[in-house]
Tab-separated table of N, CA and C in Angstrom:
chain	number	residue	atom	x	y	z
A	275	MET	N	-176.286	41.359	223.528
A	275	MET	CA	-174.951	40.869	223.813
A	275	MET	C	-174.047	42.068	224.121
A	276	ASN	N	-173.378	42.007	225.263
A	276	ASN	CA	-172.453	43.059	225.682
A	276	ASN	C	-171.072	42.455	225.862
A	277	ILE	N	-170.084	42.923	225.097
A	277	ILE	CA	-168.716	42.425	225.218
A	277	ILE	C	-167.853	43.514	225.836
A	278	TYR	N	-167.059	43.111	226.840
A	278	TYR	CA	-166.169	44.018	227.567
A	278	TYR	C	-164.820	43.336	227.724
A	279	TYR	N	-163.852	44.112	228.162
A	279	TYR	CA	-162.530	43.567	228.464
A	279	TYR	C	-162.201	43.917	229.900
A	280	ILE	N	-161.656	42.934	230.601
A	280	ILE	CA	-161.361	43.095	232.017
A	280	ILE	C	-160.027	42.407	232.294
A	281	THR	N	-159.336	42.868	233.300
A	281	THR	CA	-158.025	42.313	233.620
A	281	THR	C	-158.103	41.450	234.871
A	282	ILE	N	-157.420	40.309	234.808
A	282	ILE	CA	-157.211	39.488	235.989
A	282	ILE	C	-155.721	39.519	236.278
A	283	ALA	N	-155.358	39.389	237.553
A	283	ALA	CA	-153.941	39.459	237.910
A	283	ALA	C	-153.641	38.531	239.064
A	284	SER	N	-152.439	37.978	239.029
A	284	SER	CA	-151.893	37.240	240.145
A	284	SER	C	-150.788	38.137	240.700
A	285	PRO	N	-150.973	38.697	241.902
A	285	PRO	CA	-150.031	39.690	242.429
A	285	PRO	C	-148.566	39.271	242.295
A	286	GLY	N	-147.799	40.109	241.611
A	286	GLY	CA	-146.380	39.879	241.435
A	286	GLY	C	-146.030	38.785	240.443
A	287	VAL	N	-147.031	38.172	239.800
A	287	VAL	CA	-146.744	37.054	238.898
A	287	VAL	C	-147.179	37.352	237.468
A	288	ALA	N	-148.477	37.506	237.264
A	288	ALA	CA	-148.983	37.644	235.900
A	288	ALA	C	-150.223	38.529	235.862
A	289	GLU	N	-150.456	39.105	234.692
A	289	GLU	CA	-151.646	39.908	234.445
A	289	GLU	C	-152.152	39.539	233.060
A	290	GLU	N	-153.471	39.424	232.925
A	290	GLU	CA	-154.045	39.035	231.639
A	290	GLU	C	-155.343	39.795	231.395
A	291	ARG	N	-155.514	40.231	230.175
A	291	ARG	CA	-156.758	40.876	229.763
A	291	ARG	C	-157.685	39.796	229.208
A	292	CYS	N	-158.905	39.739	229.726
A	292	CYS	CA	-159.889	38.735	229.319
A	292	CYS	C	-161.055	39.408	228.622
A	293	GLU	N	-161.658	38.680	227.709
A	293	GLU	CA	-162.888	39.145	227.074
A	293	GLU	C	-164.051	38.558	227.858
A	294	ILE	N	-164.994	39.421	228.222
A	294	ILE	CA	-166.180	38.933	228.916
A	294	ILE	C	-167.424	39.381	228.172
A	295	GLU	N	-168.429	38.542	228.247
A	295	GLU	CA	-169.697	38.827	227.579
A	295	GLU	C	-170.828	38.552	228.555
A	296	PHE	N	-171.730	39.504	228.678
A	296	PHE	CA	-172.920	39.322	229.503
A	296	PHE	C	-174.117	39.164	228.583
A	297	THR	N	-174.938	38.171	228.864
A	297	THR	CA	-176.215	38.046	228.189
A	297	THR	C	-177.278	37.960	229.273
A	298	ARG	N	-178.416	38.528	228.991
A	298	ARG	CA	-179.488	38.567	229.993
A	298	ARG	C	-180.768	38.033	229.375
A	299	ASP	N	-181.311	37.037	230.042
A	299	ASP	CA	-182.618	36.507	229.691
A	299	ASP	C	-183.374	36.479	231.010
A	300	VAL	N	-183.772	35.345	231.478
A	300	VAL	CA	-184.365	35.233	232.804
A	300	VAL	C	-183.277	35.470	233.847
A	301	SER	N	-182.074	35.023	233.554
A	301	SER	CA	-180.926	35.235	234.428
A	301	SER	C	-179.800	35.888	233.625
A	302	THR	N	-178.728	36.193	234.312
A	302	THR	CA	-177.560	36.810	233.681
A	302	THR	C	-176.492	35.742	233.484
A	303	THR	N	-175.948	35.661	232.279
A	303	THR	CA	-174.859	34.732	231.988
A	303	THR	C	-173.610	35.527	231.659
A	304	LEU	N	-172.532	35.210	232.344
A	304	LEU	CA	-171.220	35.805	232.097
A	304	LEU	C	-170.367	34.740	231.432
A	305	THR	N	-169.875	35.032	230.236
A	305	THR	CA	-168.953	34.140	229.548
A	305	THR	C	-167.600	34.816	229.485
A	306	VAL	N	-166.578	34.131	229.955
A	306	VAL	CA	-165.224	34.673	230.021
A	306	VAL	C	-164.329	33.884	229.077
A	307	LYS	N	-163.542	34.613	228.272
A	307	LYS	CA	-162.534	33.988	227.418
A	307	LYS	C	-161.178	34.434	227.941
A	308	SER	N	-160.427	33.466	228.451
A	308	SER	CA	-159.139	33.750	229.077
A	308	SER	C	-158.079	32.803	228.530
A	309	GLN	N	-156.909	33.332	228.272
A	309	GLN	CA	-155.813	32.492	227.812
A	309	GLN	C	-155.436	31.489	228.902
A	310	ARG	N	-155.444	31.929	230.137
A	310	ARG	CA	-155.052	31.089	231.274
A	310	ARG	C	-156.116	30.049	231.624
A	311	PHE	N	-157.394	30.452	231.616
A	311	PHE	CA	-158.469	29.590	232.098
A	311	PHE	C	-159.378	29.032	231.009
A	312	GLY	N	-159.206	29.472	229.779
A	312	GLY	CA	-160.064	29.001	228.698
A	312	GLY	C	-161.397	29.729	228.702
A	313	VAL	N	-162.432	29.075	228.207
A	313	VAL	CA	-163.773	29.658	228.152
A	313	VAL	C	-164.580	29.104	229.329
A	314	MET	N	-165.158	30.030	230.100
A	314	MET	CA	-165.954	29.654	231.269
A	314	MET	C	-167.248	30.455	231.255
A	315	SER	N	-168.312	29.869	231.783
A	315	SER	CA	-169.585	30.580	231.894
A	315	SER	C	-170.100	30.489	233.322
A	316	PHE	N	-170.733	31.581	233.766
A	316	PHE	CA	-171.280	31.671	235.110
A	316	PHE	C	-172.669	32.299	235.016
A	317	VAL	N	-173.628	31.719	235.708
A	317	VAL	CA	-175.003	32.191	235.654
A	317	VAL	C	-175.438	32.641	237.044
A	318	ASP	N	-176.117	33.780	237.097
A	318	ASP	CA	-176.650	34.296	238.358
A	318	ASP	C	-177.824	35.210	238.034
A	319	ASP	N	-178.423	35.772	239.076
A	319	ASP	CA	-179.538	36.697	238.890
A	319	ASP	C	-179.081	38.067	238.401
A	320	ASN	N	-177.769	38.381	238.575
A	320	ASN	CA	-177.286	39.729	238.275
A	320	ASN	C	-175.799	39.713	237.925
A	321	TRP	N	-175.315	40.857	237.451
A	321	TRP	CA	-173.914	40.996	237.036
A	321	TRP	C	-172.959	40.734	238.190
A	322	PHE	N	-173.229	41.366	239.343
A	322	PHE	CA	-172.333	41.214	240.487
A	322	PHE	C	-172.218	39.744	240.894
A	323	GLY	N	-173.335	39.048	240.957
A	323	GLY	CA	-173.321	37.639	241.337
A	323	GLY	C	-172.541	36.773	240.362
A	324	ALA	N	-172.700	37.033	239.072
A	324	ALA	CA	-171.960	36.270	238.062
A	324	ALA	C	-170.461	36.548	238.166
A	325	LEU	N	-170.100	37.808	238.393
A	325	LEU	CA	-168.685	38.155	238.574
A	325	LEU	C	-168.126	37.519	239.843
A	326	LEU	N	-168.927	37.433	240.888
A	326	LEU	CA	-168.505	36.801	242.133
A	326	LEU	C	-168.185	35.329	241.887
A	327	LYS	N	-169.005	34.644	241.119
A	327	LYS	CA	-168.741	33.237	240.794
A	327	LYS	C	-167.454	33.082	239.991
A	328	PHE	N	-167.207	34.002	239.068
A	328	PHE	CA	-165.955	34.005	238.309
A	328	PHE	C	-164.775	34.191	239.259
A	329	ARG	N	-164.898	35.135	240.185
A	329	ARG	CA	-163.829	35.379	241.154
A	329	ARG	C	-163.539	34.133	241.982
A	330	LEU	N	-164.581	33.448	242.427
A	330	LEU	CA	-164.386	32.234	243.223
A	330	LEU	C	-163.681	31.141	242.429
A	331	ARG	N	-163.848	31.151	241.111
A	331	ARG	CA	-163.175	30.169	240.258
A	331	ARG	C	-161.679	30.476	240.100
A	332	ILE	N	-161.309	31.759	239.978
A	332	ILE	CA	-159.902	32.101	239.714
A	332	ILE	C	-159.078	32.314	240.990
A	333	GLU	N	-159.726	32.594	242.108
A	333	GLU	CA	-158.995	32.854	243.358
A	333	GLU	C	-158.110	31.694	243.819
A	334	PRO	N	-158.559	30.427	243.728
A	334	PRO	CA	-157.676	29.331	244.152
A	334	PRO	C	-156.364	29.268	243.376
A	335	ASP	N	-156.346	29.837	242.165
A	335	ASP	CA	-155.127	29.884	241.359
A	335	ASP	C	-154.321	31.160	241.613
A	336	GLY	N	-154.743	31.959	242.604
A	336	GLY	CA	-154.009	33.165	242.976
A	336	GLY	C	-154.349	34.395	242.152
A	337	TYR	N	-155.451	34.359	241.395
A	337	TYR	CA	-155.827	35.486	240.542
A	337	TYR	C	-156.946	36.311	241.163
A	338	LEU	N	-156.880	37.613	240.929
A	338	LEU	CA	-157.904	38.550	241.371
A	338	LEU	C	-158.429	39.311	240.163
A	339	LEU	N	-159.658	39.749	240.254
A	339	LEU	CA	-160.306	40.539	239.210
A	339	LEU	C	-160.015	42.010	239.479
A	340	LEU	N	-159.484	42.733	238.482
A	340	LEU	CA	-159.121	44.141	238.676
A	340	LEU	C	-160.241	45.062	238.210
A	341	CYS	N	-161.332	45.064	238.979
A	341	CYS	CA	-162.453	45.954	238.680
A	341	CYS	C	-163.191	46.280	239.980
A	342	ASN	N	-164.093	47.244	239.896
A	342	ASN	CA	-164.822	47.697	241.080
A	342	ASN	C	-165.573	46.579	241.788
A	343	ALA	N	-166.048	45.579	241.047
A	343	ALA	CA	-166.798	44.473	241.653
A	343	ALA	C	-165.960	43.697	242.661
A	344	ALA	N	-164.639	43.815	242.590
A	344	ALA	CA	-163.747	43.072	243.477
A	344	ALA	C	-163.049	43.954	244.513
A	345	ARG	N	-163.413	45.219	244.571
A	345	ARG	CA	-162.767	46.112	245.538
A	345	ARG	C	-163.129	45.719	246.965
A	346	LYS	N	-162.146	45.809	247.857
A	346	LYS	CA	-162.367	45.480	249.264
A	346	LYS	C	-163.294	46.485	249.934
A	347	ASP	N	-163.390	47.693	249.379
A	347	ASP	CA	-164.211	48.750	249.973
A	347	ASP	C	-165.488	49.007	249.171
A	348	ALA	N	-165.971	47.986	248.469
A	348	ALA	CA	-167.165	48.161	247.634
A	348	ALA	C	-168.136	47.010	247.850
A	349	TYR	N	-169.427	47.351	247.771
A	349	TYR	CA	-170.458	46.323	247.917
A	349	TYR	C	-171.771	46.856	247.357
A	350	PRO	N	-172.567	45.997	246.721
A	350	PRO	CA	-173.846	46.460	246.180
A	350	PRO	C	-174.943	46.413	247.250
A	351	SER	N	-175.947	47.218	247.077
A	351	SER	CA	-177.116	47.137	247.945
A	351	SER	C	-178.055	46.073	247.385
A	352	ARG	N	-178.955	45.602	248.198
A	352	ARG	CA	-179.936	44.616	247.749
A	352	ARG	C	-180.772	45.193	246.600
A	353	MET	N	-181.110	46.476	246.707
A	353	MET	CA	-181.897	47.115	245.657
A	353	MET	C	-181.122	47.163	244.331
A	354	MET	N	-179.823	47.458	244.393
A	354	MET	CA	-179.007	47.488	243.172
A	354	MET	C	-178.952	46.110	242.522
A	355	LEU	N	-178.928	45.075	243.333
A	355	LEU	CA	-178.883	43.718	242.799
A	355	LEU	C	-180.210	43.344	242.150
A	356	GLN	N	-181.316	43.689	242.801
A	356	GLN	CA	-182.625	43.287	242.315
A	356	GLN	C	-183.137	44.169	241.183
A	357	MET	N	-183.062	45.466	241.351
A	357	MET	CA	-183.651	46.371	240.367
A	357	MET	C	-182.650	46.857	239.332
A	358	GLY	N	-181.377	46.954	239.713
A	358	GLY	CA	-180.363	47.459	238.796
A	358	GLY	C	-179.578	46.374	238.099
A	359	GLY	N	-179.918	45.116	238.376
A	359	GLY	CA	-179.230	44.008	237.730
A	359	GLY	C	-177.809	43.802	238.197
A	360	GLY	N	-177.415	44.445	239.312
A	360	GLY	CA	-176.073	44.275	239.844
A	360	GLY	C	-175.005	44.960	239.026
A	361	ARG	N	-175.383	45.950	238.238
A	361	ARG	CA	-174.421	46.650	237.371
A	361	ARG	C	-173.674	47.760	238.110
A	362	LYS	N	-174.249	48.262	239.211
A	362	LYS	CA	-173.622	49.330	239.995
A	362	LYS	C	-173.276	48.815	241.378
A	363	ILE	N	-172.254	49.419	241.972
A	363	ILE	CA	-171.777	49.029	243.294
A	363	ILE	C	-171.381	50.292	244.052
A	364	TYR	N	-171.551	50.255	245.352
A	364	TYR	CA	-171.177	51.401	246.187
A	364	TYR	C	-169.728	51.294	246.645
A	365	ILE	N	-168.991	52.407	246.555
A	365	ILE	CA	-167.690	52.514	247.207
A	365	ILE	C	-167.997	53.002	248.618
A	366	LEU	N	-167.593	52.215	249.609
A	366	LEU	CA	-167.980	52.459	250.997
A	366	LEU	C	-166.902	53.218	251.763
A	367	SER	N	-167.330	54.141	252.608
A	367	SER	CA	-166.432	54.892	253.494
A	367	SER	C	-166.864	54.618	254.928
A	368	TYR	N	-165.937	54.174	255.758
A	368	TYR	CA	-166.262	53.846	257.145
A	368	TYR	C	-166.926	55.024	257.846
A	369	GLY	N	-168.008	54.718	258.552
A	369	GLY	CA	-168.723	55.720	259.322
A	369	GLY	C	-169.715	56.548	258.533
A	370	LEU	N	-169.759	56.376	257.222
A	370	LEU	CA	-170.655	57.167	256.372
A	370	LEU	C	-171.632	56.275	255.624
A	371	GLN	N	-172.880	56.690	255.602
A	371	GLN	CA	-173.904	55.988	254.826
A	371	GLN	C	-173.584	56.151	253.336
A	372	ALA	N	-173.765	55.117	252.553
A	372	ALA	CA	-173.529	55.196	251.108
A	372	ALA	C	-174.620	56.032	250.446
A	373	SER	N	-174.237	56.776	249.413
A	373	SER	CA	-175.200	57.610	248.692
A	373	SER	C	-175.023	57.402	247.192
A	374	ASP	N	-175.895	58.023	246.417
A	374	ASP	CA	-175.817	57.886	244.954
A	374	ASP	C	-174.470	58.342	244.404
A	375	GLU	N	-173.825	59.294	245.072
A	375	GLU	CA	-172.515	59.774	244.615
A	375	GLU	C	-171.434	58.693	244.748
A	376	ASP	N	-171.710	57.674	245.552
A	376	ASP	CA	-170.745	56.596	245.782
A	376	ASP	C	-170.913	55.432	244.810
A	377	LEU	N	-171.893	55.511	243.908
A	377	LEU	CA	-172.152	54.437	242.955
A	377	LEU	C	-171.175	54.477	241.784
A	378	VAL	N	-170.641	53.311	241.445
A	378	VAL	CA	-169.747	53.172	240.294
A	378	VAL	C	-170.127	51.902	239.537
A	379	ASP	N	-169.694	51.786	238.303
A	379	ASP	CA	-169.946	50.611	237.488
A	379	ASP	C	-169.104	49.441	238.005
A	380	VAL	N	-169.696	48.250	238.075
A	380	VAL	CA	-168.961	47.084	238.571
A	380	VAL	C	-167.737	46.762	237.718
A	381	LEU	N	-167.765	47.121	236.437
A	381	LEU	CA	-166.645	46.803	235.547
A	381	LEU	C	-165.586	47.898	235.487
A	382	GLY	N	-165.791	48.996	236.211
A	382	GLY	CA	-164.787	50.060	236.238
A	382	GLY	C	-163.460	49.521	236.739
A	383	MET	N	-162.376	50.055	236.193
A	383	MET	CA	-161.027	49.582	236.531
A	383	MET	C	-160.690	49.830	237.996
A	384	ALA	N	-159.936	48.895	238.576
A	384	ALA	CA	-159.411	49.022	239.935
A	384	ALA	C	-157.977	48.502	239.929
A	385	THR	N	-157.197	48.953	240.892
A	385	THR	CA	-155.801	48.514	240.979
A	385	THR	C	-155.689	47.272	241.856
A	386	ILE	N	-154.574	46.603	241.742
A	386	ILE	CA	-154.330	45.399	242.533
A	386	ILE	C	-154.375	45.708	244.030
A	387	ASP	N	-154.003	46.925	244.427
A	387	ASP	CA	-154.041	47.311	245.839
A	387	ASP	C	-155.466	47.524	246.350
A	388	GLN	N	-156.405	47.833	245.460
A	388	GLN	CA	-157.786	48.095	245.853
A	388	GLN	C	-158.637	46.835	245.944
A	389	VAL	N	-158.259	45.783	245.241
A	389	VAL	CA	-159.089	44.591	245.168
A	389	VAL	C	-158.650	43.536	246.171
A	390	GLY	N	-159.520	42.556	246.364
A	390	GLY	CA	-159.212	41.461	247.271
A	390	GLY	C	-160.034	40.236	246.906
A	391	THR	N	-159.971	39.268	247.764
A	391	THR	CA	-160.740	38.050	247.566
A	391	THR	C	-162.202	38.309	247.925
A	392	VAL	N	-163.053	37.375	247.584
A	392	VAL	CA	-164.467	37.467	247.947
A	392	VAL	C	-164.593	37.577	249.462
A	393	GLU	N	-163.816	36.799	250.191
A	393	GLU	CA	-163.855	36.834	251.658
A	393	GLU	C	-163.389	38.182	252.204
A	394	GLU	N	-162.318	38.733	251.650
A	394	GLU	CA	-161.840	40.057	252.099
A	394	GLU	C	-162.890	41.132	251.843
A	395	GLN	N	-163.580	41.029	250.725
A	395	GLN	CA	-164.630	41.995	250.414
A	395	GLN	C	-165.796	41.868	251.397
A	396	ARG	N	-166.176	40.634	251.713
A	396	ARG	CA	-167.264	40.401	252.671
A	396	ARG	C	-166.902	40.965	254.045
A	397	ILE	N	-165.679	40.750	254.488
A	397	ILE	CA	-165.220	41.274	255.775
A	397	ILE	C	-165.224	42.801	255.751
A	398	GLY	N	-164.774	43.400	254.652
A	398	GLY	CA	-164.794	44.854	254.518
A	398	GLY	C	-166.200	45.403	254.624
A	399	TYR	N	-167.153	44.718	254.003
A	399	TYR	CA	-168.561	45.136	254.064
A	399	TYR	C	-169.091	45.034	255.492
A	400	GLU	N	-168.806	43.933	256.167
A	400	GLU	CA	-169.260	43.764	257.550
A	400	GLU	C	-168.639	44.811	258.474
A	401	ASN	N	-167.375	45.141	258.267
A	401	ASN	CA	-166.716	46.186	259.065
A	401	ASN	C	-167.353	47.543	258.799
A	402	TRP	N	-167.695	47.805	257.549
A	402	TRP	CA	-168.374	49.079	257.219
A	402	TRP	C	-169.723	49.149	257.916
A	403	LEU	N	-170.502	48.049	257.878
A	403	LEU	CA	-171.795	48.027	258.570
A	403	LEU	C	-171.640	48.344	260.055
A	404	ARG	N	-170.641	47.737	260.692
A	404	ARG	CA	-170.390	48.007	262.122
A	404	ARG	C	-169.998	49.460	262.365
A	405	SER	N	-169.332	50.058	261.412
A	405	SER	CA	-168.879	51.445	261.578
A	405	SER	C	-170.038	52.452	261.564
A	406	LEU	N	-171.189	52.017	261.105
A	406	LEU	CA	-172.357	52.912	261.024
A	406	LEU	C	-173.100	53.003	262.355
A	407	LYS	N	-172.798	52.134	263.288
A	407	LYS	CA	-173.520	52.107	264.569
A	407	LYS	C	-172.972	53.104	265.565
């Protein structure tokens, strides 16, 4: 059992610190305790996937996750998801191939200016891929 604290924020409105717990068996379960949203659980193959499901749940209410997993300029590799359990993510720089020096923990703190929606992150990743050509 791993317990962490993470912040969710609604830009210009509210910020809340949530308790999160990851458990790993055959799959990864993320349990979130939030004053705003109550207790929620999300299951996926890895940490990043479980956090993505949490993000999709809070985004319609205008909330973003303030950690590296939600950065617009960050994305995990397939290998990190499969072999690393989705615990690490690459900070991407346009025109440059990602390297081990670009790896950070998915739960590392990020600012409201660095994070975005799941869709914004996907677009950022696709733009980075195009920049490598």
